mmCIF file of C-alpha atoms in Angstrom:
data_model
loop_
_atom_site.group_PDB
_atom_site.id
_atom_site.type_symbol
_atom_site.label_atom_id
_atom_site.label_comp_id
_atom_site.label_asym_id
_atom_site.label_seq_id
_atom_site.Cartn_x
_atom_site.Cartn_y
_atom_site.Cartn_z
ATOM 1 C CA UNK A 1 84.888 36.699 -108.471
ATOM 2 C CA UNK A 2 86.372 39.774 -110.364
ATOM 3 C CA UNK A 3 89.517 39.900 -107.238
ATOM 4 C CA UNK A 4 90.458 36.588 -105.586
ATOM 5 C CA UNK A 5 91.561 38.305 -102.896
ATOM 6 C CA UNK A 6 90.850 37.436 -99.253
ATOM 7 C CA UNK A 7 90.833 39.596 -96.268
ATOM 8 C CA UNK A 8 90.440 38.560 -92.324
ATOM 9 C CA UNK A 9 88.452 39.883 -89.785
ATOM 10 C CA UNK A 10 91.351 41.988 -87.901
ATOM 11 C CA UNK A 11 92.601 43.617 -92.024
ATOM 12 C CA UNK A 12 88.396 44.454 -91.806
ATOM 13 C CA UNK A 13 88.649 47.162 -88.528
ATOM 14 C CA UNK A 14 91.698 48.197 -89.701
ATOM 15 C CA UNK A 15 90.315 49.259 -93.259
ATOM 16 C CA UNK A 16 86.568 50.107 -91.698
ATOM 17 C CA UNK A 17 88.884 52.345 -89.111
ATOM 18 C CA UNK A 18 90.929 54.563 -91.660
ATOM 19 C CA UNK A 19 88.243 54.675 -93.992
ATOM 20 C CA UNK A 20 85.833 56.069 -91.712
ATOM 21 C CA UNK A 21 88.147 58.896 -91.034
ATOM 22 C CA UNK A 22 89.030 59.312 -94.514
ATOM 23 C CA UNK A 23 88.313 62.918 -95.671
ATOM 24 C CA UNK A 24 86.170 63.655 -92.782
ATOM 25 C CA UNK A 25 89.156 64.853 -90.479
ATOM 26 C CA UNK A 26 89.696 67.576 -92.782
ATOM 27 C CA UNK A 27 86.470 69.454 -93.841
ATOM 28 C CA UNK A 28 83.358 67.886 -91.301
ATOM 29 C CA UNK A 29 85.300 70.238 -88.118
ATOM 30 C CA UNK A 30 84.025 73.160 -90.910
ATOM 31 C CA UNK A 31 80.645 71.795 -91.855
ATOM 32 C CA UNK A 32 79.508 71.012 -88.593
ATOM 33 C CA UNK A 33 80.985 74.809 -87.439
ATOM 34 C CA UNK A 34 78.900 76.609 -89.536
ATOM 35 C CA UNK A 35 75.719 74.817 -89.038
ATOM 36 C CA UNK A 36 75.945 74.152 -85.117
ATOM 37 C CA UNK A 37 78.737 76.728 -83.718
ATOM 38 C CA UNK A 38 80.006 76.074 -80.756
ATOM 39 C CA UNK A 39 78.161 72.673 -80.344
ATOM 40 C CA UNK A 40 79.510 71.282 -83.156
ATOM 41 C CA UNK A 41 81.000 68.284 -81.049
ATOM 42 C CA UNK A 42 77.305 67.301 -79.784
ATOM 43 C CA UNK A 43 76.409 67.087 -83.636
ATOM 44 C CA UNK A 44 79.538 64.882 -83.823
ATOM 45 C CA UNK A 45 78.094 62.794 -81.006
ATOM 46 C CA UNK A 46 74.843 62.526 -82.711
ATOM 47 C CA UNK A 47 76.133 61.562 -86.255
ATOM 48 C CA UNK A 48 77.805 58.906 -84.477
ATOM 49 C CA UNK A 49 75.138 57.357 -83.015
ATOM 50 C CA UNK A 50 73.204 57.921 -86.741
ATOM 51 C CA UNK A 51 75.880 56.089 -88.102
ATOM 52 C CA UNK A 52 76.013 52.843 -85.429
ATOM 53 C CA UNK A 53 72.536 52.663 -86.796
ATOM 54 C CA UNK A 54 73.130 52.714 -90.108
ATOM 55 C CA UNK A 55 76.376 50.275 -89.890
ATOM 56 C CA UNK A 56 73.629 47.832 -88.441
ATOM 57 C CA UNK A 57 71.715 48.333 -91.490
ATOM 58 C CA UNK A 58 74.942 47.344 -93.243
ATOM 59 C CA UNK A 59 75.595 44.331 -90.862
ATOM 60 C CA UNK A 60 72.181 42.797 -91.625
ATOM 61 C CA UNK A 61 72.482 43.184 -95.119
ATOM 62 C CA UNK A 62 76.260 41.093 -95.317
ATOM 63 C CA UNK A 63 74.658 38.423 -92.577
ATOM 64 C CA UNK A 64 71.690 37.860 -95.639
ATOM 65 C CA UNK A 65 73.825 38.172 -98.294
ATOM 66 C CA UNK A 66 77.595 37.035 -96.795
ATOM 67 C CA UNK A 67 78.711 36.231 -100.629
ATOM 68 C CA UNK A 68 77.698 39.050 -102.561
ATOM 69 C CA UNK A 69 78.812 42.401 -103.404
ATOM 70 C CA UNK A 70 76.214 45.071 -103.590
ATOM 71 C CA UNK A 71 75.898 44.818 -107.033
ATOM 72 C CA UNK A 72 75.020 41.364 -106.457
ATOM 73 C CA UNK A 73 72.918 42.208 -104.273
ATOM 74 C CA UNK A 74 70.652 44.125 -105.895
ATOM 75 C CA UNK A 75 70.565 41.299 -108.338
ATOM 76 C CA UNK A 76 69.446 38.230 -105.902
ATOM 77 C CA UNK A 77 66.657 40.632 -105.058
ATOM 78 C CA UNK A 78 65.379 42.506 -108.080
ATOM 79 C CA UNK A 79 66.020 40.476 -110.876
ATOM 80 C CA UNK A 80 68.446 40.735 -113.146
ATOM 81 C CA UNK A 81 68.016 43.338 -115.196
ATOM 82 C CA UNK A 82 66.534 45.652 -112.620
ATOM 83 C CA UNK A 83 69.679 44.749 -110.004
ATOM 84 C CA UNK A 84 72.013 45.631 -113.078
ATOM 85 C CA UNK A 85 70.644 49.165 -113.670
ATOM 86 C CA UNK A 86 70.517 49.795 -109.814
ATOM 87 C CA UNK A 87 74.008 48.676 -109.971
ATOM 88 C CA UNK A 88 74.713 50.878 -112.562
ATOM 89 C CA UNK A 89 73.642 53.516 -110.370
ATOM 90 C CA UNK A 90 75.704 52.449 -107.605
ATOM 91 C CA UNK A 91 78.974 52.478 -109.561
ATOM 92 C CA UNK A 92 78.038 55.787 -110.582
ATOM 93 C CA UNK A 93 77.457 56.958 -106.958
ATOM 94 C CA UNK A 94 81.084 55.561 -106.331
ATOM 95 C CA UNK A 95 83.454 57.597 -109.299
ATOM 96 C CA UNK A 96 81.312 60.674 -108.028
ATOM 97 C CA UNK A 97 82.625 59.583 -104.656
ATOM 98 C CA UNK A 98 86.407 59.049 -106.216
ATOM 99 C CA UNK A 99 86.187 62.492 -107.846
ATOM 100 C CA UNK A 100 85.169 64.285 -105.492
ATOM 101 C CA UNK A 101 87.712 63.362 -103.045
ATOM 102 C CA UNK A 102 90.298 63.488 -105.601
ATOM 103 C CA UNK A 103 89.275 67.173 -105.479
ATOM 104 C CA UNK A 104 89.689 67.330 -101.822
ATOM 105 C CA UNK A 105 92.859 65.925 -102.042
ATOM 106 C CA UNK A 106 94.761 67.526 -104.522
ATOM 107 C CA UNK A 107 92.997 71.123 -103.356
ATOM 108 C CA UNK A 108 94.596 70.347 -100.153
ATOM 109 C CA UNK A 109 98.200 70.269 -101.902
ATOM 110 C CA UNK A 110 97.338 72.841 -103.758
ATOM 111 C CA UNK A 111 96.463 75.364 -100.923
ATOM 112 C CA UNK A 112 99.531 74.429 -98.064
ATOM 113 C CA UNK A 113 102.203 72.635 -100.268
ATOM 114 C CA UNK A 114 102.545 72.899 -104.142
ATOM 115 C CA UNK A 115 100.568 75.874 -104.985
ATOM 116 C CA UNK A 116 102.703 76.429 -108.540
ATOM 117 C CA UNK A 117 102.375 73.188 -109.537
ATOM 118 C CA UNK A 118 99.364 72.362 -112.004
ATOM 119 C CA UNK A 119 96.396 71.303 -110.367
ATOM 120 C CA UNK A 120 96.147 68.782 -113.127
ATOM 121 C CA UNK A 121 99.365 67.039 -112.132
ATOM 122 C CA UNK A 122 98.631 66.905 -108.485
ATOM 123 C CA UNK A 123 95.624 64.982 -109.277
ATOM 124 C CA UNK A 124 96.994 63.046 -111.620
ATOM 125 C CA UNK A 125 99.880 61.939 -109.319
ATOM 126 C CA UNK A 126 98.269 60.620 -106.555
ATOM 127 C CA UNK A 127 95.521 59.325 -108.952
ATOM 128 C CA UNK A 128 98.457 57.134 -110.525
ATOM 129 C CA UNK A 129 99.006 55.142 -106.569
ATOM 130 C CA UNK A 130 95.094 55.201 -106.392
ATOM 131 C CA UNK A 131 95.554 52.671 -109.612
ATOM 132 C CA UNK A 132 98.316 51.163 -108.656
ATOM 133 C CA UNK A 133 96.701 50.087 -104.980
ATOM 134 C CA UNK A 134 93.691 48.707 -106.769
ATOM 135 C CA UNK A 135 95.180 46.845 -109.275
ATOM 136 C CA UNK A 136 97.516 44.935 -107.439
ATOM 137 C CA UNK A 137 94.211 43.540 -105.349
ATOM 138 C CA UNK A 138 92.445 43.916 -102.129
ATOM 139 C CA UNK A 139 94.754 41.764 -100.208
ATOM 140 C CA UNK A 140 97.696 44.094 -100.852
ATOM 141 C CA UNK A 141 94.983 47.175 -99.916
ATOM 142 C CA UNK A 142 95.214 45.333 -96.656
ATOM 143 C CA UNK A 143 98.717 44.844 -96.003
ATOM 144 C CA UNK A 144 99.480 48.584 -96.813
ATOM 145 C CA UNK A 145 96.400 49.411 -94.246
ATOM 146 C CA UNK A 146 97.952 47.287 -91.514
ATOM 147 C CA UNK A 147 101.458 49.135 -92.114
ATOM 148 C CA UNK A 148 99.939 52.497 -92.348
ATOM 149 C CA UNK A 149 97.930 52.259 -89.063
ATOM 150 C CA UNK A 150 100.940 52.490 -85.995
ATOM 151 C CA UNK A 151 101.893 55.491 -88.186
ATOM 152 C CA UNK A 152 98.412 56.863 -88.199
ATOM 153 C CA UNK A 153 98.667 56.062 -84.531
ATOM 154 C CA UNK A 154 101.790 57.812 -83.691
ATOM 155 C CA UNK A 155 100.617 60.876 -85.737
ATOM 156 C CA UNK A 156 97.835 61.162 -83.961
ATOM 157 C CA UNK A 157 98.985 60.971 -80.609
ATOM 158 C CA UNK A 158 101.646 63.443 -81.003
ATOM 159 C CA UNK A 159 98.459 65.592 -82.543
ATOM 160 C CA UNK A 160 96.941 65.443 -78.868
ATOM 161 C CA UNK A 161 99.007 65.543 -77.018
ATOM 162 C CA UNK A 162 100.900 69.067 -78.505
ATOM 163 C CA UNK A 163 97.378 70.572 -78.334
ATOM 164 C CA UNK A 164 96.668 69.707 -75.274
ATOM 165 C CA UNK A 165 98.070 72.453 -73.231
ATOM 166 C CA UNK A 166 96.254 74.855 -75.345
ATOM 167 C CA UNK A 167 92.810 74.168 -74.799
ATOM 168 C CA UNK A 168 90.397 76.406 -73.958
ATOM 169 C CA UNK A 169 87.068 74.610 -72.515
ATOM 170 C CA UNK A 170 85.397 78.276 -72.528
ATOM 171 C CA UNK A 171 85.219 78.172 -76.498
ATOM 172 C CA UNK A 172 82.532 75.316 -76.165
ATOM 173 C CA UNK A 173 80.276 77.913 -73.934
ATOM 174 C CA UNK A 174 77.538 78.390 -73.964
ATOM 175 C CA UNK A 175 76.629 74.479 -74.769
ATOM 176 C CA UNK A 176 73.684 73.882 -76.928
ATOM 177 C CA UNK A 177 72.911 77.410 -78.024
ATOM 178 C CA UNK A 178 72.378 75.783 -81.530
ATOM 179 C CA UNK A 179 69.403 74.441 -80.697
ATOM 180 C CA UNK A 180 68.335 70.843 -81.854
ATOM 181 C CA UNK A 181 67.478 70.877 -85.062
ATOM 182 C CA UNK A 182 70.935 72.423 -86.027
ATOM 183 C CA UNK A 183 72.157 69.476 -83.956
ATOM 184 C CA UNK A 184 70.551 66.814 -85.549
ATOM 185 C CA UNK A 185 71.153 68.517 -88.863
ATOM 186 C CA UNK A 186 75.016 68.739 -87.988
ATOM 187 C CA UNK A 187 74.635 64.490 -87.134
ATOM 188 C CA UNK A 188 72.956 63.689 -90.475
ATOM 189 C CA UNK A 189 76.026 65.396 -92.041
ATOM 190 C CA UNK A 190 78.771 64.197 -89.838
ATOM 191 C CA UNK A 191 77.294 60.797 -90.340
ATOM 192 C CA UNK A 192 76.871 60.977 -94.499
ATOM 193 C CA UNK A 193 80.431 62.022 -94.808
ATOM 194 C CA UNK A 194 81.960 59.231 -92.020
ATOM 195 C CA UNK A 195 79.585 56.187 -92.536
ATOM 196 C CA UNK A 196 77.271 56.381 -95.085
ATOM 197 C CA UNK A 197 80.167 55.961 -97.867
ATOM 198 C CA UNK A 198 80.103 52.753 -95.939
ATOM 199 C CA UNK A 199 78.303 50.979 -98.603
ATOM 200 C CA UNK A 200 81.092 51.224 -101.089
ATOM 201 C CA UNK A 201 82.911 48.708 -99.198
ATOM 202 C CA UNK A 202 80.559 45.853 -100.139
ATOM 203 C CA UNK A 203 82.741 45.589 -102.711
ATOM 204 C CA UNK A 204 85.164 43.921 -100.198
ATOM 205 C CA UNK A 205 82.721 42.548 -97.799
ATOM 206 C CA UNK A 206 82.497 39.067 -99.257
ATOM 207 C CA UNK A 207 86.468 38.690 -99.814
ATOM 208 C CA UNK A 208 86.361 38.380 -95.771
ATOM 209 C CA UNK A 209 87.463 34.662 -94.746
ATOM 210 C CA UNK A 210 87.618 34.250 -91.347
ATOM 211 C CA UNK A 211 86.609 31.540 -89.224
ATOM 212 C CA UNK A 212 84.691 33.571 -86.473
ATOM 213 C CA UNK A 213 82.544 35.656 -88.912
ATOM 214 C CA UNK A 214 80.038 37.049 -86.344
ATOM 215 C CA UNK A 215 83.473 38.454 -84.478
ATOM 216 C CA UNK A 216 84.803 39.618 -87.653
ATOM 217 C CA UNK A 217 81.227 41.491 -88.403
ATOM 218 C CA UNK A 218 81.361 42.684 -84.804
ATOM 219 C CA UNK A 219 84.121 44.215 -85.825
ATOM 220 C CA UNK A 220 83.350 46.491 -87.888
ATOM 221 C CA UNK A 221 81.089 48.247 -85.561
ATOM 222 C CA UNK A 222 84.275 48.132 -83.247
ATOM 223 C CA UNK A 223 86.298 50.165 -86.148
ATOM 224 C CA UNK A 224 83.391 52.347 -87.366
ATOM 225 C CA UNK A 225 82.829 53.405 -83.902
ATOM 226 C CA UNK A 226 86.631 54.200 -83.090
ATOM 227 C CA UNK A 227 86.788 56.186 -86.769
ATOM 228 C CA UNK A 228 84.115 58.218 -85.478
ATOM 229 C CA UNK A 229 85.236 58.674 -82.246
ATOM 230 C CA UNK A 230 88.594 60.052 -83.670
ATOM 231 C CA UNK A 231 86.838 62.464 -85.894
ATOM 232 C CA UNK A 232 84.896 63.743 -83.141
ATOM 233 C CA UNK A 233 87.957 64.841 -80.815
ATOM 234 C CA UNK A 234 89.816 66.243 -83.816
ATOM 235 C CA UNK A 235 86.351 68.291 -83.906
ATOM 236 C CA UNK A 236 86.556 68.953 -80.401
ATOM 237 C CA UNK A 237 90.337 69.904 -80.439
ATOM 238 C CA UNK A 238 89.126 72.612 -83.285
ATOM 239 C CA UNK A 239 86.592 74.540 -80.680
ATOM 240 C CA UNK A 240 88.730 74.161 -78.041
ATOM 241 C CA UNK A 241 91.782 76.010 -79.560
ATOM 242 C CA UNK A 242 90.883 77.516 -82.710
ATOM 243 C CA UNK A 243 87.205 78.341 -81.648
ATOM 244 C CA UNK A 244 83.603 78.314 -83.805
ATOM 245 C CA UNK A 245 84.439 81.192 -85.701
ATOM 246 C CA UNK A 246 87.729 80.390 -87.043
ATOM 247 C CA UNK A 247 86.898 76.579 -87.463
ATOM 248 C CA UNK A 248 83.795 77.335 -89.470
ATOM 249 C CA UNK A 249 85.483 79.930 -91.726
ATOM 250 C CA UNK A 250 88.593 77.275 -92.477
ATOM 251 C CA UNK A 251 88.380 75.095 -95.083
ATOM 252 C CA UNK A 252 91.124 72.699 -93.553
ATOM 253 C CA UNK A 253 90.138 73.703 -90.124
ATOM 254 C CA UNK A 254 92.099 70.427 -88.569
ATOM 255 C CA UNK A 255 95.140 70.989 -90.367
ATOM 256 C CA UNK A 256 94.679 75.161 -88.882
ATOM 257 C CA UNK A 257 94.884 73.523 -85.917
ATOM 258 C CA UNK A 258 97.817 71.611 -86.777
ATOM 259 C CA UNK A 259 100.115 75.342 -87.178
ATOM 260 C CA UNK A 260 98.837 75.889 -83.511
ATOM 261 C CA UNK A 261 101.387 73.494 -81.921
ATOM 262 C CA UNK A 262 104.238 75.486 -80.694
ATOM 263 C CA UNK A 263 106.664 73.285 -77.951
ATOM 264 C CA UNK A 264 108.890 76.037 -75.893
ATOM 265 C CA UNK A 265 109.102 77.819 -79.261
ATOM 266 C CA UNK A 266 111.311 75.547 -80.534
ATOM 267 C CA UNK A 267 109.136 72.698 -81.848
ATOM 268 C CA UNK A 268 106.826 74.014 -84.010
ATOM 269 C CA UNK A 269 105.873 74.099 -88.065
ATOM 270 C CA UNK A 270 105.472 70.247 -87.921
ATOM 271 C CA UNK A 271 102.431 70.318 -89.859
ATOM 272 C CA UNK A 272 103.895 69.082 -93.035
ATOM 273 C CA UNK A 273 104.866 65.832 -91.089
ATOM 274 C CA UNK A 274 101.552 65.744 -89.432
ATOM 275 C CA UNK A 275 100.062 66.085 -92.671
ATOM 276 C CA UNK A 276 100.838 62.120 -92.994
ATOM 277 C CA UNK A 277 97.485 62.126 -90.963
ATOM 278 C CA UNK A 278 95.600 62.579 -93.701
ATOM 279 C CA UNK A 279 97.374 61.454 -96.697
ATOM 280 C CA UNK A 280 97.082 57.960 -95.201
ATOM 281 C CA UNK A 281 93.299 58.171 -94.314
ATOM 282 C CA UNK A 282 92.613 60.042 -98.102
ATOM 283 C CA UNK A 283 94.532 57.500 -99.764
ATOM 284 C CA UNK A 284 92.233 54.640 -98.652
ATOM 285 C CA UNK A 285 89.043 56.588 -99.028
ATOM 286 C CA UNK A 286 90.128 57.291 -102.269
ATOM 287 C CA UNK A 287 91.659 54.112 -103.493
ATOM 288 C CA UNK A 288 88.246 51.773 -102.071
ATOM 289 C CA UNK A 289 86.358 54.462 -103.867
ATOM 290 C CA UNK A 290 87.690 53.701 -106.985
ATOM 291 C CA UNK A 291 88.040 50.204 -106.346
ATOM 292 C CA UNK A 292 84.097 49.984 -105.908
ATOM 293 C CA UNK A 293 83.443 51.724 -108.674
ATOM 294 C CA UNK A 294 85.930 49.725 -111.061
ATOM 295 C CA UNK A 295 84.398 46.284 -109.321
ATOM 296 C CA UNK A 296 81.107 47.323 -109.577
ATOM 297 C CA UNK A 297 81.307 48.571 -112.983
ATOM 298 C CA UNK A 298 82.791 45.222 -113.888
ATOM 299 C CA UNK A 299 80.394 43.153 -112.404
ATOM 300 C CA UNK A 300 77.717 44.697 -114.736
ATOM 301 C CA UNK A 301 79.149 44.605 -117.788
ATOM 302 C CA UNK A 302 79.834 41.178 -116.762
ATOM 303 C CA UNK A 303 83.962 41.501 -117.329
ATOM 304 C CA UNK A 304 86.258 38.216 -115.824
ATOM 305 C CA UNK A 305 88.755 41.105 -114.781
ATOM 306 C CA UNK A 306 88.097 44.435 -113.356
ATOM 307 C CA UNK A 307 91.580 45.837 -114.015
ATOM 308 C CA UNK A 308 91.039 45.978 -117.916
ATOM 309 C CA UNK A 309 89.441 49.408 -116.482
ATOM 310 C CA UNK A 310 91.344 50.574 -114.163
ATOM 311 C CA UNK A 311 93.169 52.658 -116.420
ATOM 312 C CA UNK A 312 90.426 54.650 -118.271
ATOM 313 C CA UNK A 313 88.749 54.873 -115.540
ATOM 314 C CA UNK A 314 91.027 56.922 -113.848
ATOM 315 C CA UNK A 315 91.449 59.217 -116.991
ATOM 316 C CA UNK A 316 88.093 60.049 -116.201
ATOM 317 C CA UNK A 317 88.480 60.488 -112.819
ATOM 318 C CA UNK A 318 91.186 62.861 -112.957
ATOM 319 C CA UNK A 319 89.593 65.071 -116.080
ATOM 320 C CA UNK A 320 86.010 64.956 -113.574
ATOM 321 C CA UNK A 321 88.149 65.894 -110.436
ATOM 322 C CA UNK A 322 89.107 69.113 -112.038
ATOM 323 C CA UNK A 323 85.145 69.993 -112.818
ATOM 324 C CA UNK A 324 82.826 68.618 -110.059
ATOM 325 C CA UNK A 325 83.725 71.647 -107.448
ATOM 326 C CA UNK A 326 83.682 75.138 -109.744
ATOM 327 C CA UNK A 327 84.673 76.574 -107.033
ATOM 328 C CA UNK A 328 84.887 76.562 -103.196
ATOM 329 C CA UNK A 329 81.486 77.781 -102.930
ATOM 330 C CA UNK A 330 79.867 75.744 -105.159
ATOM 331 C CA UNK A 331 81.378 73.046 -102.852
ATOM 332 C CA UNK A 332 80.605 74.171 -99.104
ATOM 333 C CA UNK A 333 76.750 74.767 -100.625
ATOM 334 C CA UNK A 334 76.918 70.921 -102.261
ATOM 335 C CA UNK A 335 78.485 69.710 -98.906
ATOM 336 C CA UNK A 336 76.097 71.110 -96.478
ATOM 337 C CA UNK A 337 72.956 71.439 -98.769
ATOM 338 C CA UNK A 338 73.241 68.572 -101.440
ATOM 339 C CA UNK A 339 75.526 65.662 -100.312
ATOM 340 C CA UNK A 340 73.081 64.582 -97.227
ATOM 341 C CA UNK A 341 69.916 63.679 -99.455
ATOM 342 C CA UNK A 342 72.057 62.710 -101.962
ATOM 343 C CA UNK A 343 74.298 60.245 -99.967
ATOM 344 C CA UNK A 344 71.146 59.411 -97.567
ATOM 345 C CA UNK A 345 69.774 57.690 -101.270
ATOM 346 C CA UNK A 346 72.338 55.179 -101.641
ATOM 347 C CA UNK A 347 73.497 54.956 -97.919
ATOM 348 C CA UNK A 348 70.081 54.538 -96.055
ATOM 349 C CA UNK A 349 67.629 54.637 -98.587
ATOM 350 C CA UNK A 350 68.350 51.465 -100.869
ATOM 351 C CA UNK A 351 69.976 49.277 -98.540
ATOM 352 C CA UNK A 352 66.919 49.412 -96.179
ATOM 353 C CA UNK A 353 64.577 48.569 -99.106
ATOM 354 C CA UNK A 354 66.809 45.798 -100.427
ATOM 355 C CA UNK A 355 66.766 44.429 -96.809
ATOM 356 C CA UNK A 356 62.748 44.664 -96.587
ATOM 357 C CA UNK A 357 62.072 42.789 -99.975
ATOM 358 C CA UNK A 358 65.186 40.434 -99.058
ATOM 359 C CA UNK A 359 63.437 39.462 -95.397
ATOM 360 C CA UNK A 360 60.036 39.253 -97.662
ATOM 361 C CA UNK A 361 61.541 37.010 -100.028
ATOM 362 C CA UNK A 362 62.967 34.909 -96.989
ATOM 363 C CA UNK A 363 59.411 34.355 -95.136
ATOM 364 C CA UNK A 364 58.073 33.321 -98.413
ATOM 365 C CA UNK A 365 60.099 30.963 -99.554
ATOM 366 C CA UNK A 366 60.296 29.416 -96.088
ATOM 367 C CA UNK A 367 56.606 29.111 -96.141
ATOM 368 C CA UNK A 368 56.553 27.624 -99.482
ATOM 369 C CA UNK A 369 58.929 25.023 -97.893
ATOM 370 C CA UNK A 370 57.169 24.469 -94.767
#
């Protein structure tokens, strides 16, 4: 075990919860916008149910394999050598995952907060608590996700209810003009961005000790579901006030909506305080990221101690960060056009193949038995 670390059932929601919402508050409000308009909230609804499907896909494959990360796996079902190279792959699916976020992250300062200050040390800031979270282990990830959640909480609720006096249900009309396939289209994408990432937290998955596993599993369907749910309203909140046109031509359309609250003209510009929204959910995408692709790494090089690359690891991170996106774009085409195959591969793709030959595997070596 590269991180002796153990986790319950209730640290498990709370880390499937924020990580589900991760980046996704910020830009999906945008994606889904541009591809479904007005009915960007039914797309919403319809990632979410993609993604209870593909968190069962997840469940089944922990229940098989309850002591094994992904990378391990791939292993117990392909061989060796085969499980390492797929593993390989994996890891490299994760720092893409870490950079790119990294990208969201520090373009986000860049943009509303620090716009003189390098982009280079923005990154290279918040990539320095990225390493310091994963080194110190996944049981202090934890505790910081339990503190950060009432604060999450409280942010969010004063988020809804500021806004709520200035919805407008007429900027949802006329309701599924879209048509379905930009519906379904706007699900796959809500749901690669929310849940498929998903799979990077087998790297956690068997550090869960709890004594009622099927509750703690249970769980994370529980989390997954809220995550998505909260993603969804912000989404909804966006058509409501700010309307399909502005929230598909926003990069940031959630933190748009965010200037919009205005309390007797008094309480109002709060949206750097707000902002603590999403530095908490980014942080955790970001950090679990990295920590899957360190871990992962690790385990196929066959290292006793994953933080031995921690550090140049996130040299590379930071220097990739700066080069993924060329520009915005570049990064809108990758997000809407690219990402879904791409993330589909390693989210739906190979876990539903390694679950086939696993299930194969089982009936045979029962029968042999029998």
């Amino acid at each position: 075990m590269l991180d002796n670390g153990k986790i319950n059932g209730r640290q498990l929601m709370v880390l499937v919860f924020l990580y589900s919402i991760g980046t996704t508050v910020l830009i999906i409000p945008s994606g889904l916008a541009n591809i479904a308009k007005q009915d960007a909230w039914i797309g919403g609804l319809v990632g979410i149910l993609i993604g209870m499907l593909i968190v069962g896909i997840y469940y089944a494959l922990w229940r098989m394999y309850p002591d094994k990360t992904f990378v391990g796996i791939c292993e117990a079902v392909l061989g060796r050598w085969a499980g390492a190279f797929l593993g390989l792959i994996y890891s490299l699916y994760s720092f893409l995952g870490t950079a790119t976020v990294l990208f969201y992250v520090t373009n986000f300062f860049q943009i509303h907060f620090l716009p003189r200050t390098p982009v280079v040390f923005t990154s290279a800031l918040f990539a320095i608590i990225v390493v310091m979270g994963s080194r110190m282990g996944l049981e202090s990830i934890a505790r910081t996700s339990e503190l950060m959640l009432p604060w999450f909480l409280i942010l969010f609720f004063v988020l809804v209810t500021t806004l709520t006096p200035q919805i407008e249900v007429k900027n949802m009309l006329p309701i599924f003009e879209a048509g379905t396939k930009s519906v379904i289209w706007a699900g796959i994408i809500f749901a690669g961005t929310a849940y498929m990432p998903m799979v990077f937290l087998f790297a956690l998955l068997p550090r869960v000790q709890d004594r009622q596993m099927n509750q703690a599993r249970m769980g994370m369907f529980l989390a997954a579901l809220a995550g998505g749910l909260c993603v969804e309203f912000v989404t909804l909140l966006c058509i409501w006030i700010l309307g399909p046109d502005i929230t598909m031509r926003s990069i940031f359309p959630s933190y748009a909506l965010v200037k919009k609250i205005s309390i007797g003209n008094f309480i109002q510009r709060i949206e750097a305080i707000l902002a603590g929204l999403w530095f908490i959910t980014t942080y955790l995408k970001t950090t679990f990221y990295f920590y899957s692709w360190v871990t992962s790494l690790s385990e196929v090089l066959r290292l006793n101690n994953y933080r031995t690359l921690t550090l140049p690891c996130a040299m590379i991170m930071v220097v990739f960060s700066q080069v993924v996106y060329p520009n915005v774009i570049y990064m809108q085409h990758w997000d809407e056009m690219v990402f879904p195959p791409y993330i589909m591969t390693i989210g739906i793709v190979i876990p539903i193949v390694l679950l086939i030959i696993g299930l194969m595997r089982g009936a045979r070596d029962a029968s042999i038995t029998k």
